[in-house]
């Protein structure tokens, strides 16, 4: 079976942030991912990881825009300067936290200029930190209206143009089903590009075992495809306590 990590931005949310690391370890997870670990000093998160013997699989970019202004990121033309500044901020966190992956979000835009902007921004980030692995992830238009990267075929086209060994595809069963209607089919088509996987049930992003996706079949497909990366549980538990939602494991 795949090796599972816990997204502690969503799992164990009934606990204070720093207590979630111990809860994840006690539940049997060996690694975690954190969507936006920027509200605390990186050294505090690092201590919690070390104390509980956990690897940090992934964090998201951008960090919060504390100065205000319109949201935007890799695929937003005209925002290249802010993109570069924010990537440098994220990499300062990464120097302490040592995440295996940094997910670079596209932001909200559309059209060919947005495509070119995202390609160039990803190339810049990849070349700035060639030892760091980056990912891009399609998000579905129901959950994220107007998000630029909203299709796996589009993600493949971007990766072809970026053509950097340290930029890969992030697969999410919830978004895959919501976008294309069949999470397993998306895995079978795109798994050679996948460097990180996440699971949650459509349409409510609850734990695996609910909704239309056959997760036993999906996990078998991941194993048989030779995928050796982490599979992160990224869902909102339907139970009041996260541990009661982990029967799928």
PDB file of C-alpha atoms in Angstrom:
ATOM      1  CA  UNK A   1       0.000   0.000   0.000  1.00  0.00           C
ATOM      2  CA  UNK A   2       1.084   3.625  -0.373  1.00  0.00           C
ATOM      3  CA  UNK A   3       2.794   5.495   2.444  1.00  0.00           C
ATOM      4  CA  UNK A   4       0.343   7.949   3.984  1.00  0.00           C
ATOM      5  CA  UNK A   5       0.952  11.439   5.328  1.00  0.00           C
ATOM      6  CA  UNK A   6      -1.465  13.724   7.177  1.00  0.00           C
ATOM      7  CA  UNK A   7      -2.404  17.209   6.105  1.00  0.00           C
ATOM      8  CA  UNK A   8      -2.562  18.803   9.542  1.00  0.00           C
ATOM      9  CA  UNK A   9      -4.100  21.993   8.229  1.00  0.00           C
ATOM     10  CA  UNK A  10      -7.306  19.932   7.786  1.00  0.00           C
ATOM     11  CA  UNK A  11      -6.786  16.835   9.922  1.00  0.00           C
ATOM     12  CA  UNK A  12      -6.711  17.134  13.715  1.00  0.00           C
ATOM     13  CA  UNK A  13      -8.140  20.640  13.378  1.00  0.00           C
ATOM     14  CA  UNK A  14     -10.004  20.049  16.654  1.00  0.00           C
ATOM     15  CA  UNK A  15      -6.613  20.543  18.344  1.00  0.00           C
ATOM     16  CA  UNK A  16      -4.294  23.567  18.604  1.00  0.00           C
ATOM     17  CA  UNK A  17      -1.799  23.681  15.754  1.00  0.00           C
ATOM     18  CA  UNK A  18       1.274  22.525  17.666  1.00  0.00           C
ATOM     19  CA  UNK A  19      -0.639  19.631  19.263  1.00  0.00           C
ATOM     20  CA  UNK A  20      -1.574  18.222  15.864  1.00  0.00           C
ATOM     21  CA  UNK A  21       1.931  16.880  15.258  1.00  0.00           C
ATOM     22  CA  UNK A  22       1.759  14.529  18.245  1.00  0.00           C
ATOM     23  CA  UNK A  23      -1.774  13.474  17.308  1.00  0.00           C
ATOM     24  CA  UNK A  24      -0.659  12.635  13.761  1.00  0.00           C
ATOM     25  CA  UNK A  25       2.281  10.594  15.032  1.00  0.00           C
ATOM     26  CA  UNK A  26       0.088   8.740  17.533  1.00  0.00           C
ATOM     27  CA  UNK A  27      -2.342   7.918  14.715  1.00  0.00           C
ATOM     28  CA  UNK A  28       0.465   6.195  12.824  1.00  0.00           C
ATOM     29  CA  UNK A  29       1.524   8.876  10.347  1.00  0.00           C
ATOM     30  CA  UNK A  30       5.234   9.261   9.637  1.00  0.00           C
ATOM     31  CA  UNK A  31       4.936  12.543   7.734  1.00  0.00           C
ATOM     32  CA  UNK A  32       2.729  15.613   7.507  1.00  0.00           C
ATOM     33  CA  UNK A  33       2.013  18.427   5.111  1.00  0.00           C
ATOM     34  CA  UNK A  34       1.011  21.960   6.097  1.00  0.00           C
ATOM     35  CA  UNK A  35      -0.779  24.262   3.701  1.00  0.00           C
ATOM     36  CA  UNK A  36       0.414  27.604   5.053  1.00  0.00           C
ATOM     37  CA  UNK A  37       2.845  27.316   7.978  1.00  0.00           C
ATOM     38  CA  UNK A  38       3.606  31.025   8.082  1.00  0.00           C
ATOM     39  CA  UNK A  39       1.741  32.257  11.157  1.00  0.00           C
ATOM     40  CA  UNK A  40       4.369  30.881  13.541  1.00  0.00           C
ATOM     41  CA  UNK A  41       8.126  31.161  13.404  1.00  0.00           C
ATOM     42  CA  UNK A  42       9.526  28.327  11.325  1.00  0.00           C
ATOM     43  CA  UNK A  43      11.628  27.089  14.245  1.00  0.00           C
ATOM     44  CA  UNK A  44       8.476  26.321  16.279  1.00  0.00           C
ATOM     45  CA  UNK A  45       7.074  24.093  13.556  1.00  0.00           C
ATOM     46  CA  UNK A  46      10.507  22.538  13.101  1.00  0.00           C
ATOM     47  CA  UNK A  47      10.692  21.661  16.810  1.00  0.00           C
ATOM     48  CA  UNK A  48       7.253  20.018  16.664  1.00  0.00           C
ATOM     49  CA  UNK A  49       8.343  17.941  13.672  1.00  0.00           C
ATOM     50  CA  UNK A  50      11.526  16.797  15.399  1.00  0.00           C
ATOM     51  CA  UNK A  51       9.808  16.060  18.701  1.00  0.00           C
ATOM     52  CA  UNK A  52       7.387  13.699  16.992  1.00  0.00           C
ATOM     53  CA  UNK A  53       9.718  12.118  14.440  1.00  0.00           C
ATOM     54  CA  UNK A  54       7.788  13.468  11.457  1.00  0.00           C
ATOM     55  CA  UNK A  55       8.937  14.402   7.976  1.00  0.00           C
ATOM     56  CA  UNK A  56       7.477  17.500   6.350  1.00  0.00           C
ATOM     57  CA  UNK A  57       6.207  16.513   2.932  1.00  0.00           C
ATOM     58  CA  UNK A  58       4.836  19.761   1.493  1.00  0.00           C
ATOM     59  CA  UNK A  59       3.978  23.404   2.072  1.00  0.00           C
ATOM     60  CA  UNK A  60       2.112  25.848  -0.163  1.00  0.00           C
ATOM     61  CA  UNK A  61       3.235  29.079  -1.769  1.00  0.00           C
ATOM     62  CA  UNK A  62       2.426  31.957  -1.590  1.00  0.00           C
ATOM     63  CA  UNK A  63       2.690  32.994   2.026  1.00  0.00           C
ATOM     64  CA  UNK A  64      -0.091  35.287   3.282  1.00  0.00           C
ATOM     65  CA  UNK A  65      -0.097  38.791   1.868  1.00  0.00           C
ATOM     66  CA  UNK A  66      -0.030  40.690   5.147  1.00  0.00           C
ATOM     67  CA  UNK A  67       0.177  44.034   3.362  1.00  0.00           C
ATOM     68  CA  UNK A  68      -3.200  43.553   1.667  1.00  0.00           C
ATOM     69  CA  UNK A  69      -3.852  43.984  -2.044  1.00  0.00           C
ATOM     70  CA  UNK A  70      -5.475  41.742  -4.600  1.00  0.00           C
ATOM     71  CA  UNK A  71      -4.667  38.018  -4.383  1.00  0.00           C
ATOM     72  CA  UNK A  72      -2.578  36.671  -7.188  1.00  0.00           C
ATOM     73  CA  UNK A  73       0.310  34.437  -7.925  1.00  0.00           C
ATOM     74  CA  UNK A  74       2.177  32.462 -10.576  1.00  0.00           C
ATOM     75  CA  UNK A  75      -0.288  32.953 -13.466  1.00  0.00           C
ATOM     76  CA  UNK A  76      -1.178  36.587 -12.822  1.00  0.00           C
ATOM     77  CA  UNK A  77       0.463  38.858 -15.424  1.00  0.00           C
ATOM     78  CA  UNK A  78       2.007  41.951 -13.934  1.00  0.00           C
ATOM     79  CA  UNK A  79       2.676  40.287 -10.599  1.00  0.00           C
ATOM     80  CA  UNK A  80       6.094  38.855 -11.421  1.00  0.00           C
ATOM     81  CA  UNK A  81       7.910  41.065  -8.922  1.00  0.00           C
ATOM     82  CA  UNK A  82       5.644  40.060  -6.066  1.00  0.00           C
ATOM     83  CA  UNK A  83       5.898  36.416  -7.131  1.00  0.00           C
ATOM     84  CA  UNK A  84       9.682  36.517  -6.923  1.00  0.00           C
ATOM     85  CA  UNK A  85       9.613  38.272  -3.558  1.00  0.00           C
ATOM     86  CA  UNK A  86       7.166  35.742  -2.149  1.00  0.00           C
ATOM     87  CA  UNK A  87       9.111  32.753  -3.449  1.00  0.00           C
ATOM     88  CA  UNK A  88      12.185  34.096  -1.685  1.00  0.00           C
ATOM     89  CA  UNK A  89      10.132  34.370   1.532  1.00  0.00           C
ATOM     90  CA  UNK A  90       8.920  30.792   1.155  1.00  0.00           C
ATOM     91  CA  UNK A  91      12.450  29.545   0.551  1.00  0.00           C
ATOM     92  CA  UNK A  92      13.584  31.215   3.785  1.00  0.00           C
ATOM     93  CA  UNK A  93      10.982  29.111   5.605  1.00  0.00           C
ATOM     94  CA  UNK A  94      12.101  26.082   3.631  1.00  0.00           C
ATOM     95  CA  UNK A  95      15.678  26.534   4.830  1.00  0.00           C
ATOM     96  CA  UNK A  96      14.416  25.781   8.342  1.00  0.00           C
ATOM     97  CA  UNK A  97      11.536  23.390   7.652  1.00  0.00           C
ATOM     98  CA  UNK A  98      13.130  21.387   4.819  1.00  0.00           C
ATOM     99  CA  UNK A  99       9.869  20.462   3.063  1.00  0.00           C
ATOM    100  CA  UNK A 100      10.204  17.825   0.393  1.00  0.00           C
ATOM    101  CA  UNK A 101       7.913  19.818  -1.882  1.00  0.00           C
ATOM    102  CA  UNK A 102       6.637  23.357  -2.345  1.00  0.00           C
ATOM    103  CA  UNK A 103       3.296  23.661  -4.113  1.00  0.00           C
ATOM    104  CA  UNK A 104       3.251  26.817  -6.246  1.00  0.00           C
ATOM    105  CA  UNK A 105      -0.311  28.041  -6.710  1.00  0.00           C
ATOM    106  CA  UNK A 106      -1.397  29.653  -9.963  1.00  0.00           C
ATOM    107  CA  UNK A 107      -3.787  32.300  -8.665  1.00  0.00           C
ATOM    108  CA  UNK A 108      -6.879  33.610 -10.416  1.00  0.00           C
ATOM    109  CA  UNK A 109      -6.641  34.605 -14.065  1.00  0.00           C
ATOM    110  CA  UNK A 110      -7.243  33.253 -17.559  1.00  0.00           C
ATOM    111  CA  UNK A 111      -5.997  33.336 -21.123  1.00  0.00           C
ATOM    112  CA  UNK A 112      -2.722  32.860 -23.021  1.00  0.00           C
ATOM    113  CA  UNK A 113      -0.923  35.660 -21.168  1.00  0.00           C
ATOM    114  CA  UNK A 114      -1.623  33.890 -17.888  1.00  0.00           C
ATOM    115  CA  UNK A 115      -0.253  30.648 -19.348  1.00  0.00           C
ATOM    116  CA  UNK A 116       2.982  32.313 -20.441  1.00  0.00           C
ATOM    117  CA  UNK A 117       3.283  34.115 -17.133  1.00  0.00           C
ATOM    118  CA  UNK A 118       2.987  30.883 -15.169  1.00  0.00           C
ATOM    119  CA  UNK A 119       5.526  29.120 -17.359  1.00  0.00           C
ATOM    120  CA  UNK A 120       8.093  31.880 -16.930  1.00  0.00           C
ATOM    121  CA  UNK A 121       7.485  32.202 -13.180  1.00  0.00           C
ATOM    122  CA  UNK A 122       7.880  28.469 -12.647  1.00  0.00           C
ATOM    123  CA  UNK A 123      11.089  28.418 -14.662  1.00  0.00           C
ATOM    124  CA  UNK A 124      12.422  31.299 -12.584  1.00  0.00           C
ATOM    125  CA  UNK A 125      11.592  29.544  -9.292  1.00  0.00           C
ATOM    126  CA  UNK A 126      13.014  26.223 -10.465  1.00  0.00           C
ATOM    127  CA  UNK A 127      16.255  27.857 -11.555  1.00  0.00           C
ATOM    128  CA  UNK A 128      16.528  29.917  -8.356  1.00  0.00           C
ATOM    129  CA  UNK A 129      16.348  26.786  -6.159  1.00  0.00           C
ATOM    130  CA  UNK A 130      17.396  23.806  -8.304  1.00  0.00           C
ATOM    131  CA  UNK A 131      17.680  21.495  -5.262  1.00  0.00           C
ATOM    132  CA  UNK A 132      14.081  22.188  -4.197  1.00  0.00           C
ATOM    133  CA  UNK A 133      11.235  20.156  -5.705  1.00  0.00           C
ATOM    134  CA  UNK A 134       8.156  22.190  -6.697  1.00  0.00           C
ATOM    135  CA  UNK A 135       4.664  21.076  -7.672  1.00  0.00           C
ATOM    136  CA  UNK A 136       1.635  22.475  -9.451  1.00  0.00           C
ATOM    137  CA  UNK A 137      -1.902  21.244  -8.783  1.00  0.00           C
ATOM    138  CA  UNK A 138      -5.161  21.669 -10.698  1.00  0.00           C
ATOM    139  CA  UNK A 139      -8.004  22.890  -8.468  1.00  0.00           C
ATOM    140  CA  UNK A 140     -11.619  22.402  -9.456  1.00  0.00           C
ATOM    141  CA  UNK A 141     -13.782  25.386 -10.475  1.00  0.00           C
ATOM    142  CA  UNK A 142     -16.551  24.573  -7.982  1.00  0.00           C
ATOM    143  CA  UNK A 143     -14.227  24.948  -4.992  1.00  0.00           C
ATOM    144  CA  UNK A 144     -12.017  27.608  -6.595  1.00  0.00           C
ATOM    145  CA  UNK A 145     -13.923  29.672  -9.183  1.00  0.00           C
ATOM    146  CA  UNK A 146     -11.698  31.456 -11.708  1.00  0.00           C
ATOM    147  CA  UNK A 147      -8.563  29.615 -10.559  1.00  0.00           C
ATOM    148  CA  UNK A 148      -6.267  29.478 -13.573  1.00  0.00           C
ATOM    149  CA  UNK A 149      -4.927  25.933 -13.217  1.00  0.00           C
ATOM    150  CA  UNK A 150      -8.235  24.055 -13.343  1.00  0.00           C
ATOM    151  CA  UNK A 151      -7.504  21.068 -15.606  1.00  0.00           C
ATOM    152  CA  UNK A 152      -4.977  18.226 -15.654  1.00  0.00           C
ATOM    153  CA  UNK A 153      -4.381  18.574 -19.374  1.00  0.00           C
ATOM    154  CA  UNK A 154      -3.531  22.225 -18.837  1.00  0.00           C
ATOM    155  CA  UNK A 155      -1.112  21.222 -16.081  1.00  0.00           C
ATOM    156  CA  UNK A 156       0.583  18.780 -18.461  1.00  0.00           C
ATOM    157  CA  UNK A 157       0.948  21.498 -21.098  1.00  0.00           C
ATOM    158  CA  UNK A 158       2.516  23.828 -18.539  1.00  0.00           C
ATOM    159  CA  UNK A 159       4.950  21.175 -17.346  1.00  0.00           C
ATOM    160  CA  UNK A 160       5.958  20.462 -20.934  1.00  0.00           C
ATOM    161  CA  UNK A 161       6.758  24.130 -21.471  1.00  0.00           C
ATOM    162  CA  UNK A 162       8.477  24.628 -18.113  1.00  0.00           C
ATOM    163  CA  UNK A 163      10.694  21.600 -18.740  1.00  0.00           C
ATOM    164  CA  UNK A 164      12.512  21.627 -15.413  1.00  0.00           C
ATOM    165  CA  UNK A 165      13.339  18.416 -13.536  1.00  0.00           C
ATOM    166  CA  UNK A 166      12.356  19.929 -10.186  1.00  0.00           C
ATOM    167  CA  UNK A 167       8.792  20.879 -11.180  1.00  0.00           C
ATOM    168  CA  UNK A 168       6.184  18.108 -11.181  1.00  0.00           C
ATOM    169  CA  UNK A 169       2.489  17.360 -10.889  1.00  0.00           C
ATOM    170  CA  UNK A 170       0.508  17.212  -7.666  1.00  0.00           C
ATOM    171  CA  UNK A 171      -2.493  14.855  -7.885  1.00  0.00           C
ATOM    172  CA  UNK A 172      -5.562  15.191  -5.678  1.00  0.00           C
ATOM    173  CA  UNK A 173      -8.346  12.613  -5.945  1.00  0.00           C
ATOM    174  CA  UNK A 174     -11.000  15.114  -4.819  1.00  0.00           C
ATOM    175  CA  UNK A 175     -10.074  17.728  -7.411  1.00  0.00           C
ATOM    176  CA  UNK A 176      -9.473  15.066 -10.075  1.00  0.00           C
ATOM    177  CA  UNK A 177     -12.997  13.743  -9.673  1.00  0.00           C
ATOM    178  CA  UNK A 178     -14.559  17.189  -9.529  1.00  0.00           C
ATOM    179  CA  UNK A 179     -12.742  18.309 -12.693  1.00  0.00           C
ATOM    180  CA  UNK A 180     -12.793  15.192 -14.849  1.00  0.00           C
ATOM    181  CA  UNK A 181     -15.413  12.941 -13.245  1.00  0.00           C
ATOM    182  CA  UNK A 182     -13.149   9.947 -12.547  1.00  0.00           C
ATOM    183  CA  UNK A 183     -10.245  10.161 -10.102  1.00  0.00           C
ATOM    184  CA  UNK A 184      -8.899   6.730 -11.060  1.00  0.00           C
ATOM    185  CA  UNK A 185      -8.853   7.549 -14.769  1.00  0.00           C
ATOM    186  CA  UNK A 186      -6.976  10.781 -14.056  1.00  0.00           C
ATOM    187  CA  UNK A 187      -4.397   8.827 -12.048  1.00  0.00           C
ATOM    188  CA  UNK A 188      -3.956   6.266 -14.806  1.00  0.00           C
ATOM    189  CA  UNK A 189      -3.456   8.977 -17.425  1.00  0.00           C
ATOM    190  CA  UNK A 190      -1.184  11.333 -15.537  1.00  0.00           C
ATOM    191  CA  UNK A 191       0.657   9.259 -12.900  1.00  0.00           C
ATOM    192  CA  UNK A 192       4.039   9.338 -14.714  1.00  0.00           C
ATOM    193  CA  UNK A 193       4.160  13.078 -13.969  1.00  0.00           C
ATOM    194  CA  UNK A 194       2.975  12.837 -10.343  1.00  0.00           C
ATOM    195  CA  UNK A 195       5.484  13.660  -7.608  1.00  0.00           C
ATOM    196  CA  UNK A 196       2.921  14.043  -4.809  1.00  0.00           C
ATOM    197  CA  UNK A 197      -0.585  12.707  -4.241  1.00  0.00           C
ATOM    198  CA  UNK A 198      -3.448  13.713  -1.974  1.00  0.00           C
ATOM    199  CA  UNK A 199      -6.732  11.955  -1.257  1.00  0.00           C
ATOM    200  CA  UNK A 200     -10.181  13.088  -0.215  1.00  0.00           C
ATOM    201  CA  UNK A 201     -13.666  12.005  -1.237  1.00  0.00           C
ATOM    202  CA  UNK A 202     -15.777  13.967  -3.691  1.00  0.00           C
ATOM    203  CA  UNK A 203     -18.009  15.877  -3.612  1.00  0.00           C
ATOM    204  CA  UNK A 204     -17.610  17.069  -0.003  1.00  0.00           C
ATOM    205  CA  UNK A 205     -13.865  16.487   0.492  1.00  0.00           C
ATOM    206  CA  UNK A 206     -14.456  14.082   3.363  1.00  0.00           C
ATOM    207  CA  UNK A 207     -12.447  10.981   4.223  1.00  0.00           C
ATOM    208  CA  UNK A 208     -11.772   8.196   1.691  1.00  0.00           C
ATOM    209  CA  UNK A 209     -14.529   5.597   1.656  1.00  0.00           C
ATOM    210  CA  UNK A 210     -17.296   8.087   1.035  1.00  0.00           C
ATOM    211  CA  UNK A 211     -18.467   9.298  -2.358  1.00  0.00           C
ATOM    212  CA  UNK A 212     -18.044   7.681  -5.794  1.00  0.00           C
ATOM    213  CA  UNK A 213     -14.297   6.955  -5.841  1.00  0.00           C
ATOM    214  CA  UNK A 214     -13.198   3.374  -5.151  1.00  0.00           C
ATOM    215  CA  UNK A 215     -10.188   4.159  -2.983  1.00  0.00           C
ATOM    216  CA  UNK A 216      -9.059   0.557  -2.601  1.00  0.00           C
ATOM    217  CA  UNK A 217      -8.818   0.410  -6.387  1.00  0.00           C
ATOM    218  CA  UNK A 218      -7.069   3.780  -6.498  1.00  0.00           C
ATOM    219  CA  UNK A 219      -4.503   2.766  -3.875  1.00  0.00           C
ATOM    220  CA  UNK A 220      -3.863  -0.490  -5.754  1.00  0.00           C
ATOM    221  CA  UNK A 221      -3.375   1.512  -8.954  1.00  0.00           C
ATOM    222  CA  UNK A 222      -0.887   3.784  -7.186  1.00  0.00           C
ATOM    223  CA  UNK A 223       1.082   0.783  -5.967  1.00  0.00           C
ATOM    224  CA  UNK A 224       1.017  -1.078  -9.274  1.00  0.00           C
ATOM    225  CA  UNK A 225       2.101   2.048 -11.164  1.00  0.00           C
ATOM    226  CA  UNK A 226       5.330   2.135  -9.161  1.00  0.00           C
ATOM    227  CA  UNK A 227       4.545   5.441  -7.454  1.00  0.00           C
ATOM    228  CA  UNK A 228       6.831   5.755  -4.433  1.00  0.00           C
ATOM    229  CA  UNK A 229       5.924   9.217  -3.151  1.00  0.00           C
ATOM    230  CA  UNK A 230       3.699  10.181  -0.248  1.00  0.00           C
ATOM    231  CA  UNK A 231      -0.083  10.019  -0.374  1.00  0.00           C
ATOM    232  CA  UNK A 232      -1.382  12.737   1.877  1.00  0.00           C
ATOM    233  CA  UNK A 233      -4.766  12.576   3.595  1.00  0.00           C
ATOM    234  CA  UNK A 234      -6.122  16.016   2.746  1.00  0.00           C
ATOM    235  CA  UNK A 235      -9.766  16.066   3.725  1.00  0.00           C
ATOM    236  CA  UNK A 236     -12.245  17.496   6.214  1.00  0.00           C
ATOM    237  CA  UNK A 237     -13.258  14.667   8.566  1.00  0.00           C
ATOM    238  CA  UNK A 238     -16.958  13.926   8.800  1.00  0.00           C
ATOM    239  CA  UNK A 239     -16.360  13.036  12.448  1.00  0.00           C
ATOM    240  CA  UNK A 240     -15.814  15.386  15.369  1.00  0.00           C
ATOM    241  CA  UNK A 241     -12.461  13.759  16.120  1.00  0.00           C
ATOM    242  CA  UNK A 242     -10.059  13.040  13.287  1.00  0.00           C
ATOM    243  CA  UNK A 243      -9.001   9.644  14.645  1.00  0.00           C
ATOM    244  CA  UNK A 244     -12.553   8.396  14.134  1.00  0.00           C
ATOM    245  CA  UNK A 245     -12.265   9.156  10.404  1.00  0.00           C
ATOM    246  CA  UNK A 246      -9.163   7.043   9.819  1.00  0.00           C
ATOM    247  CA  UNK A 247     -10.800   3.652   9.265  1.00  0.00           C
ATOM    248  CA  UNK A 248      -9.921   3.835   5.566  1.00  0.00           C
ATOM    249  CA  UNK A 249      -6.244   3.413   6.417  1.00  0.00           C
TER     250      UNK A 249
END
